[in-house]
Short mmCIF file of C-alpha atoms and ligand atoms in Angstrom, two decimals:
data_model
loop_
_atom_site.label_atom_id
_atom_site.label_comp_id
_atom_site.label_asym_id
_atom_site.label_seq_id
_atom_site.Cartn_x
_atom_site.Cartn_y
_atom_site.Cartn_z
CA MET A 30 -25.61 134.75 59.46
CA LYS A 31 -24.87 138.08 57.82
CA ARG A 32 -27.90 140.30 57.27
CA THR A 33 -28.26 141.72 53.78
CA PHE A 34 -30.83 144.07 52.28
CA GLU A 35 -33.96 142.06 51.48
CA TRP A 36 -36.91 143.85 50.00
CA THR A 37 -39.70 141.66 51.38
CA LYS A 38 -38.26 141.68 54.90
CA THR A 39 -37.77 145.44 54.92
CA VAL A 40 -41.23 146.66 53.89
CA ARG A 41 -44.06 146.33 56.42
CA PRO A 42 -46.43 143.55 55.27
CA ASN A 43 -49.53 145.79 55.56
CA ILE A 44 -47.89 148.33 53.24
CA LEU A 45 -46.80 145.66 50.75
CA ALA A 46 -50.42 144.44 50.62
CA LEU A 47 -51.98 147.89 50.64
CA HIS A 48 -54.48 148.86 47.95
CA PRO A 49 -54.18 152.64 47.73
CA TYR A 50 -57.10 155.05 47.73
CA SER A 51 -58.23 155.70 44.18
CA SER A 52 -59.10 159.39 43.81
CA ALA A 53 -61.47 160.96 41.28
CA ARG A 54 -58.38 162.35 39.52
CA ASP A 55 -56.95 158.82 39.29
CA GLU A 56 -60.07 157.35 37.71
CA PHE A 57 -60.48 160.05 35.09
CA THR A 58 -57.26 161.73 33.98
CA GLY A 59 -58.39 163.76 30.95
CA GLU A 60 -58.12 167.54 30.94
CA GLU A 61 -61.39 168.48 29.30
CA GLY A 62 -64.96 168.00 30.33
CA ILE A 63 -67.52 169.04 32.88
CA PHE A 64 -66.19 167.74 36.15
CA LEU A 65 -68.93 166.39 38.32
CA ASP A 66 -66.89 163.55 39.79
CA ALA A 67 -65.11 164.91 42.88
CA ASN A 68 -67.82 166.86 44.75
CA GLU A 69 -65.86 170.02 44.13
CA ASN A 70 -67.43 173.47 44.03
CA PRO A 71 -67.98 174.68 40.45
CA PHE A 72 -67.03 178.28 41.46
CA GLY A 73 -63.76 179.90 42.49
CA GLU A 74 -60.11 179.79 41.59
CA TYR A 75 -58.84 177.03 43.83
CA ASN A 76 -61.97 174.89 43.61
CA ARG A 77 -60.35 171.85 41.93
CA TYR A 78 -58.23 169.19 43.56
CA PRO A 79 -54.59 169.32 42.49
CA ASP A 80 -52.79 166.74 40.38
CA PRO A 81 -52.13 163.93 42.88
CA HIS A 82 -49.10 162.82 40.82
CA GLN A 83 -47.59 166.30 40.32
CA LYS A 84 -46.81 165.43 36.71
CA ALA A 85 -45.82 168.89 35.48
CA LEU A 86 -43.56 169.50 38.49
CA LYS A 87 -41.93 166.07 38.19
CA GLN A 88 -41.30 166.60 34.49
CA ALA A 89 -39.54 169.93 35.09
CA LEU A 90 -37.63 168.56 38.06
CA SER A 91 -36.57 165.53 36.04
CA GLU A 92 -34.92 167.84 33.50
CA VAL A 93 -33.20 170.04 36.10
CA LYS A 94 -31.93 167.08 38.17
CA GLY A 95 -31.19 164.61 35.38
CA VAL A 96 -33.25 161.88 37.00
CA PRO A 97 -36.22 160.11 35.30
CA ALA A 98 -39.62 161.38 36.48
CA GLY A 99 -40.54 157.82 37.60
CA GLN A 100 -37.72 157.92 40.15
CA LEU A 101 -39.02 161.08 41.84
CA PHE A 102 -41.40 161.56 44.75
CA ILE A 103 -42.75 164.94 45.87
CA GLY A 104 -43.67 165.45 49.50
CA ASN A 105 -45.26 168.18 51.62
CA GLY A 106 -41.71 169.14 52.63
CA SER A 107 -38.97 166.66 53.47
CA ASP A 108 -40.67 166.29 56.82
CA GLU A 109 -43.55 164.41 55.18
CA ILE A 110 -41.06 162.12 53.45
CA ILE A 111 -39.29 161.34 56.74
CA ASP A 112 -42.62 160.37 58.34
CA LEU A 113 -43.66 158.29 55.31
CA VAL A 114 -40.41 156.32 55.36
CA TYR A 115 -41.04 155.33 58.99
CA ARG A 116 -44.59 154.29 58.16
CA ILE A 117 -43.52 152.17 55.19
CA PHE A 118 -40.58 150.32 56.77
CA CYS A 119 -40.92 150.32 60.57
CA GLU A 120 -43.39 148.26 62.56
CA PRO A 121 -44.44 150.44 65.53
CA GLY A 122 -43.30 149.10 68.91
CA LYS A 123 -41.01 146.58 67.22
CA ASP A 124 -38.55 148.01 64.68
CA SER A 125 -35.73 150.51 65.14
CA VAL A 126 -33.77 153.20 63.35
CA ILE A 127 -30.12 154.29 63.51
CA ILE A 128 -29.51 158.01 63.93
CA CYS A 129 -26.08 159.69 64.12
CA PRO A 130 -26.19 162.72 66.46
CA PRO A 131 -25.67 165.61 66.48
CA THR A 132 -28.04 165.77 63.51
CA TYR A 133 -31.43 167.00 62.30
CA GLY A 134 -34.04 166.67 65.07
CA MET A 135 -36.94 165.48 62.91
CA TYR A 136 -35.48 161.97 62.48
CA GLU A 137 -35.90 161.47 66.22
CA VAL A 138 -39.29 163.20 66.58
CA ALA A 139 -40.76 161.20 63.66
CA ALA A 140 -39.39 157.97 65.20
CA ASN A 141 -41.12 158.82 68.48
CA ILE A 142 -44.39 159.66 66.74
CA ASN A 143 -44.29 156.30 64.97
CA ASP A 144 -43.19 154.42 68.12
CA VAL A 145 -39.93 153.30 66.51
CA ALA A 146 -36.95 152.67 68.82
CA ILE A 147 -33.83 154.79 68.30
CA ARG A 148 -30.27 153.43 68.23
CA ARG A 149 -27.83 156.33 68.47
CA ILE A 150 -24.36 156.04 66.92
CA PRO A 151 -22.80 159.48 67.46
CA LEU A 152 -20.60 161.10 64.85
CA THR A 153 -16.87 161.10 65.60
CA ALA A 154 -15.08 164.14 67.06
CA SER A 155 -14.63 165.47 63.50
CA PHE A 156 -18.36 164.91 62.88
CA GLN A 157 -17.85 161.94 60.55
CA LEU A 158 -19.67 158.58 60.51
CA ASN A 159 -18.63 155.77 62.79
CA ALA A 160 -19.23 153.29 59.96
CA ASP A 161 -18.00 150.21 61.87
CA ALA A 162 -20.36 150.85 64.77
CA ILE A 163 -23.32 151.54 62.44
CA LEU A 164 -22.83 148.31 60.50
CA GLN A 165 -22.09 146.30 63.64
CA THR A 166 -25.33 147.48 65.23
CA ALA A 167 -27.35 146.78 62.09
CA GLN A 168 -25.82 143.30 61.83
CA THR A 169 -26.47 142.29 65.41
CA ASP A 170 -29.89 143.86 65.82
CA PRO A 171 -32.52 142.52 63.39
CA SER A 172 -34.99 145.23 64.48
CA VAL A 173 -32.89 147.87 62.66
CA LYS A 174 -34.71 148.80 59.45
CA LEU A 175 -33.57 152.30 58.73
CA LEU A 176 -30.55 154.63 58.81
CA PHE A 177 -30.75 158.41 58.47
CA LEU A 178 -27.63 160.18 57.19
CA CYS A 179 -27.52 163.92 56.68
CA SER A 180 -24.86 165.31 54.32
CA PRO A 181 -24.08 168.17 54.57
CA ASN A 182 -25.12 167.56 58.16
CA ASN A 183 -27.26 169.90 60.22
CA PRO A 184 -26.21 171.42 62.67
CA THR A 185 -22.50 170.68 62.08
CA GLY A 186 -22.44 171.86 58.43
CA ASN A 187 -19.96 169.31 57.07
CA GLY A 188 -20.41 166.75 54.33
CA LEU A 189 -20.02 163.08 55.37
CA ASN A 190 -17.34 160.82 53.88
CA GLY A 191 -17.65 157.15 53.07
CA VAL A 192 -21.45 157.20 52.76
CA GLU A 193 -21.64 154.79 49.80
CA GLU A 194 -19.64 152.09 51.57
CA VAL A 195 -22.15 152.24 54.42
CA ILE A 196 -25.15 152.14 52.04
CA ARG A 197 -23.69 149.12 50.22
CA ALA A 198 -23.29 147.11 53.43
CA PHE A 199 -26.39 148.31 55.30
CA PRO A 200 -29.10 145.60 55.58
CA GLY A 201 -32.02 148.07 55.49
CA ILE A 202 -33.09 151.38 53.97
CA VAL A 203 -30.67 154.33 54.03
CA VAL A 204 -32.11 157.84 53.77
CA ALA A 205 -29.48 160.33 52.62
CA ASP A 206 -30.80 163.80 53.50
CA GLU A 207 -29.32 166.32 51.06
CA ALA A 208 -31.27 169.43 52.13
CA TYR A 209 -28.05 171.49 51.74
CA ILE A 210 -26.56 169.76 48.69
CA ASP A 211 -26.88 172.78 46.38
CA PHE A 212 -24.25 174.49 48.53
CA TYR A 213 -21.98 171.44 48.15
CA PRO A 214 -22.01 170.79 44.39
CA GLY A 215 -20.92 167.53 42.87
CA ARG A 216 -21.51 165.43 45.97
CA SER A 217 -25.12 164.36 45.52
CA LEU A 218 -26.09 160.69 45.50
CA LYS A 219 -29.25 161.38 43.47
CA ASN A 220 -27.76 159.62 40.44
CA ARG A 221 -26.56 156.63 42.49
CA THR A 222 -29.90 154.97 43.17
CA ALA A 223 -29.48 152.47 40.31
CA THR A 224 -26.48 151.05 42.18
CA HIS A 225 -28.17 151.10 45.60
CA PRO A 226 -31.62 149.47 45.77
CA ASN A 227 -31.86 150.47 49.46
CA LEU A 228 -31.12 154.19 48.99
CA ILE A 229 -33.58 157.08 49.30
CA VAL A 230 -32.04 160.51 48.62
CA MET A 231 -33.96 163.50 49.96
CA GLN A 232 -33.71 167.11 48.77
CA THR A 233 -35.93 170.11 49.29
CA PHE A 234 -37.06 173.43 47.87
CA SER A 235 -36.76 174.95 51.34
CA LYS A 236 -33.10 176.06 51.31
CA ALA A 237 -31.22 176.84 48.06
CA TRP A 238 -34.53 177.24 46.13
CA ALA A 239 -35.75 179.82 48.69
CA LEU A 240 -39.20 178.21 49.05
CA ALA A 241 -39.42 177.11 52.70
CA SER A 242 -42.98 178.44 52.96
CA ALA A 243 -44.16 176.38 50.01
CA ARG A 244 -43.38 172.99 51.68
CA VAL A 245 -42.03 170.97 48.77
CA GLY A 246 -39.65 168.08 49.44
CA ILE A 247 -38.14 165.66 46.92
CA ALA A 248 -37.11 161.98 47.16
CA PHE A 249 -35.02 160.11 44.58
CA ALA A 250 -35.11 156.31 44.61
CA GLN A 251 -35.66 153.24 42.48
CA GLU A 252 -39.14 152.93 41.05
CA ARG A 253 -40.40 150.25 43.43
CA LEU A 254 -39.51 152.42 46.42
CA ILE A 255 -41.18 155.44 44.80
CA ALA A 256 -44.26 153.26 44.20
CA LEU A 257 -44.45 152.46 47.92
CA MET A 258 -44.30 156.15 48.82
CA ASP A 259 -46.92 156.96 46.19
CA LYS A 260 -49.39 154.46 47.55
CA THR A 261 -48.84 155.43 51.19
CA LYS A 262 -49.03 159.22 50.87
CA PRO A 263 -52.31 161.19 51.23
CA PRO A 264 -53.64 161.48 47.64
CA TYR A 265 -53.39 165.28 47.41
CA ASN A 266 -50.33 165.79 49.58
CA VAL A 267 -48.90 168.74 47.61
CA SER A 268 -51.29 171.64 47.00
CA ARG A 269 -51.64 173.27 43.60
CA LEU A 270 -50.24 176.52 45.02
CA ASN A 271 -47.14 174.69 46.20
CA GLN A 272 -46.70 172.77 42.96
CA GLU A 273 -46.96 176.03 41.02
CA ALA A 274 -44.50 177.83 43.28
CA ALA A 275 -41.92 175.06 42.79
CA LEU A 276 -42.50 175.00 39.03
CA ALA A 277 -42.04 178.76 38.82
CA ALA A 278 -38.76 178.53 40.74
CA LEU A 279 -37.47 175.79 38.42
CA SER A 280 -38.24 177.94 35.39
CA HIS A 281 -35.90 180.70 36.67
CA PRO A 282 -32.55 178.95 37.04
CA GLU A 283 -30.73 182.31 36.70
CA ALA A 284 -32.44 183.64 39.83
CA PHE A 285 -31.45 180.44 41.64
CA GLU A 286 -27.81 180.76 40.56
CA GLU A 287 -27.68 184.43 41.45
CA ARG A 288 -28.96 183.90 44.99
CA LEU A 289 -26.67 180.91 45.44
CA SER A 290 -23.62 182.92 44.51
CA VAL A 291 -24.56 185.79 46.86
CA ILE A 292 -24.97 183.31 49.71
CA LEU A 293 -21.67 181.58 48.99
CA GLU A 294 -19.91 184.98 48.77
CA GLN A 295 -21.44 186.04 52.10
CA LYS A 296 -20.39 182.75 53.67
CA GLU A 297 -16.78 183.46 52.64
CA ARG A 298 -17.16 186.90 54.14
CA LEU A 299 -18.38 185.50 57.49
CA LEU A 300 -15.58 182.91 57.46
CA HIS A 301 -13.11 185.79 57.03
CA GLU A 302 -14.65 188.23 59.53
CA LEU A 303 -15.95 186.06 62.37
CA PRO A 304 -12.50 184.82 63.53
CA ARG A 305 -11.48 188.44 64.15
CA ILE A 306 -14.17 188.81 66.80
CA GLY A 307 -12.95 188.16 70.33
CA ILE A 308 -15.81 185.94 71.55
CA VAL A 309 -15.53 183.59 68.56
CA LYS A 310 -13.44 180.57 69.56
CA LYS A 311 -13.88 178.24 66.61
CA ILE A 312 -15.75 177.92 63.30
CA TYR A 313 -16.43 174.40 62.12
CA PRO A 314 -15.88 173.58 58.44
CA SER A 315 -19.16 174.05 56.52
CA ASP A 316 -20.40 172.70 53.20
CA ALA A 317 -23.81 174.33 53.74
CA ASN A 318 -25.43 177.80 54.05
CA PHE A 319 -24.79 178.03 57.78
CA LEU A 320 -21.86 178.00 60.18
CA LEU A 321 -21.53 176.19 63.49
CA VAL A 322 -19.60 178.62 65.64
CA GLU A 323 -18.15 178.01 69.11
CA VAL A 324 -18.31 181.16 71.21
CA ASP A 325 -17.45 182.26 74.68
CA ASP A 326 -20.75 181.39 76.46
CA ALA A 327 -23.30 180.37 73.83
CA ASN A 328 -26.33 181.03 76.04
CA ARG A 329 -25.18 184.57 76.74
CA VAL A 330 -24.28 185.33 73.11
CA TYR A 331 -27.63 183.96 71.98
CA ASP A 332 -29.60 186.05 74.49
CA ARG A 333 -27.66 189.24 73.71
CA LEU A 334 -28.22 188.75 69.98
CA VAL A 335 -31.94 188.23 70.56
CA GLU A 336 -32.03 191.52 72.51
CA LYS A 337 -30.61 193.16 69.40
CA LYS A 338 -33.21 191.39 67.24
CA VAL A 339 -30.68 189.10 65.57
CA ILE A 340 -31.91 185.54 65.92
CA VAL A 341 -29.46 182.70 65.56
CA ARG A 342 -29.92 179.11 66.75
CA ASN A 343 -28.52 178.18 70.12
CA ARG A 344 -27.09 174.67 69.64
CA HIS A 345 -25.38 174.51 73.03
CA SER A 346 -27.45 171.50 74.06
CA GLN A 347 -26.25 169.54 71.01
CA VAL A 348 -22.71 170.85 70.55
CA PRO A 349 -21.46 172.52 73.75
CA GLY A 350 -20.60 176.21 73.38
CA CYS A 351 -22.01 176.50 69.86
CA ILE A 352 -24.47 178.68 68.04
CA ARG A 353 -25.59 178.02 64.43
CA ILE A 354 -25.63 181.04 62.17
CA THR A 355 -27.47 180.99 58.86
CA VAL A 356 -25.76 183.00 56.13
CA GLY A 357 -28.07 185.94 55.52
CA SER A 358 -28.22 188.84 53.04
CA PRO A 359 -25.30 191.30 52.98
CA GLU A 360 -27.27 193.77 55.17
CA GLU A 361 -28.31 191.05 57.62
CA ASN A 362 -24.72 189.92 57.96
CA ASP A 363 -23.57 193.57 58.50
CA LYS A 364 -25.88 193.74 61.49
CA LEU A 365 -24.81 190.32 62.84
CA LEU A 366 -21.13 191.21 62.69
CA LYS A 367 -21.70 194.62 64.23
CA GLU A 368 -23.63 193.22 67.19
CA LEU A 369 -21.09 190.45 67.81
CA GLU A 370 -18.25 192.98 67.77
CA MET A 371 -20.08 195.17 70.30
CA MET A 372 -20.22 192.25 72.74
CA CYS A 373 -16.46 192.06 73.11
C1 PLP B 434 -34.07 172.35 56.52
C2 PLP B 434 -33.90 170.87 56.46
C3 PLP B 434 -34.79 170.05 55.77
C4 PLP B 434 -35.94 170.65 55.04
O1 PLP B 434 -37.14 170.16 55.46
P1 PLP B 434 -38.45 170.62 54.65
O2 PLP B 434 -39.53 169.83 55.35
O3 PLP B 434 -38.26 170.16 53.22
O4 PLP B 434 -38.56 172.08 54.76
C5 PLP B 434 -34.55 168.69 55.70
N1 PLP B 434 -33.48 168.16 56.32
C6 PLP B 434 -32.61 168.91 57.01
C7 PLP B 434 -31.42 168.27 57.62
C8 PLP B 434 -32.79 170.26 57.11
O5 PLP B 434 -31.91 171.00 57.81
#
């Protein structure tokens, strides 16, 4: 019998039945009064618990993203959302997840933390999905509850094709990680959740919004999926400082656009200059703010760059011969190019 997506079979029974913690800020939601309900300290600037529902941030985000606030979840970075998804859908020691390497390492680490078995379906030679193998595995193995897709993918940099066909046929939850989507405009699935009841789209403030230190991740999904994440998360998962930092970024779209255009310009520059350097053998196509570059001896190039205080990511263990270079500021890229040239 063909497996299809079934809500009640996909969510863990303990999570379906869960009565969430009711915080002081849930039980009284007014703005005014003398607050003697949460055992807070009456003194200081950061003495009050933050809004557990991040209403102001969600409202602003809803306008920027064109998605209703009720279909948004805010996490303490995408990394919290990845962990939450495992806890909501995967029975430890029993269920499994499909991951398509080479890809983001946290999908695997979070699976191991949650004692969820990993089924690996590697990307093809051109770093695209092996859709037939993914769906075949999900059909024949009833323990498969989850699929993580990353588009544009890290560390390869390319966007994935045919994602919606896979989501439509996948008999479990699909998480589409769009951490780099702002560098790949027009390809987001954030407005496709009405069509796909099993889709969770993840984005983040860590990359194009320049707020990695604030730890603010976003999920887009149908309301019943958002409700599961809301009741499973720690009540105050996003601090007031972090909510305010994200809100401030959203209120300066011109700064966002300006930085984005500098990064995209600098990426073009690197794409133009890197191939002229002798040790560079290949640059993979990138839809993100980084380049996967095959060099003559990745370990050596990595070590030599570190000696010169230019830190790239050695991805040799994932993609043989490759380093991953983040597109930096014009001055940072000057230095990178200079040091690479000196190695030849
Ligand atoms: C950088 C990155 C993230 C961001 O994670 P945060 O926890 O939001 O900082 C998520 N997914 C991928 C694939 C990334 O490369």
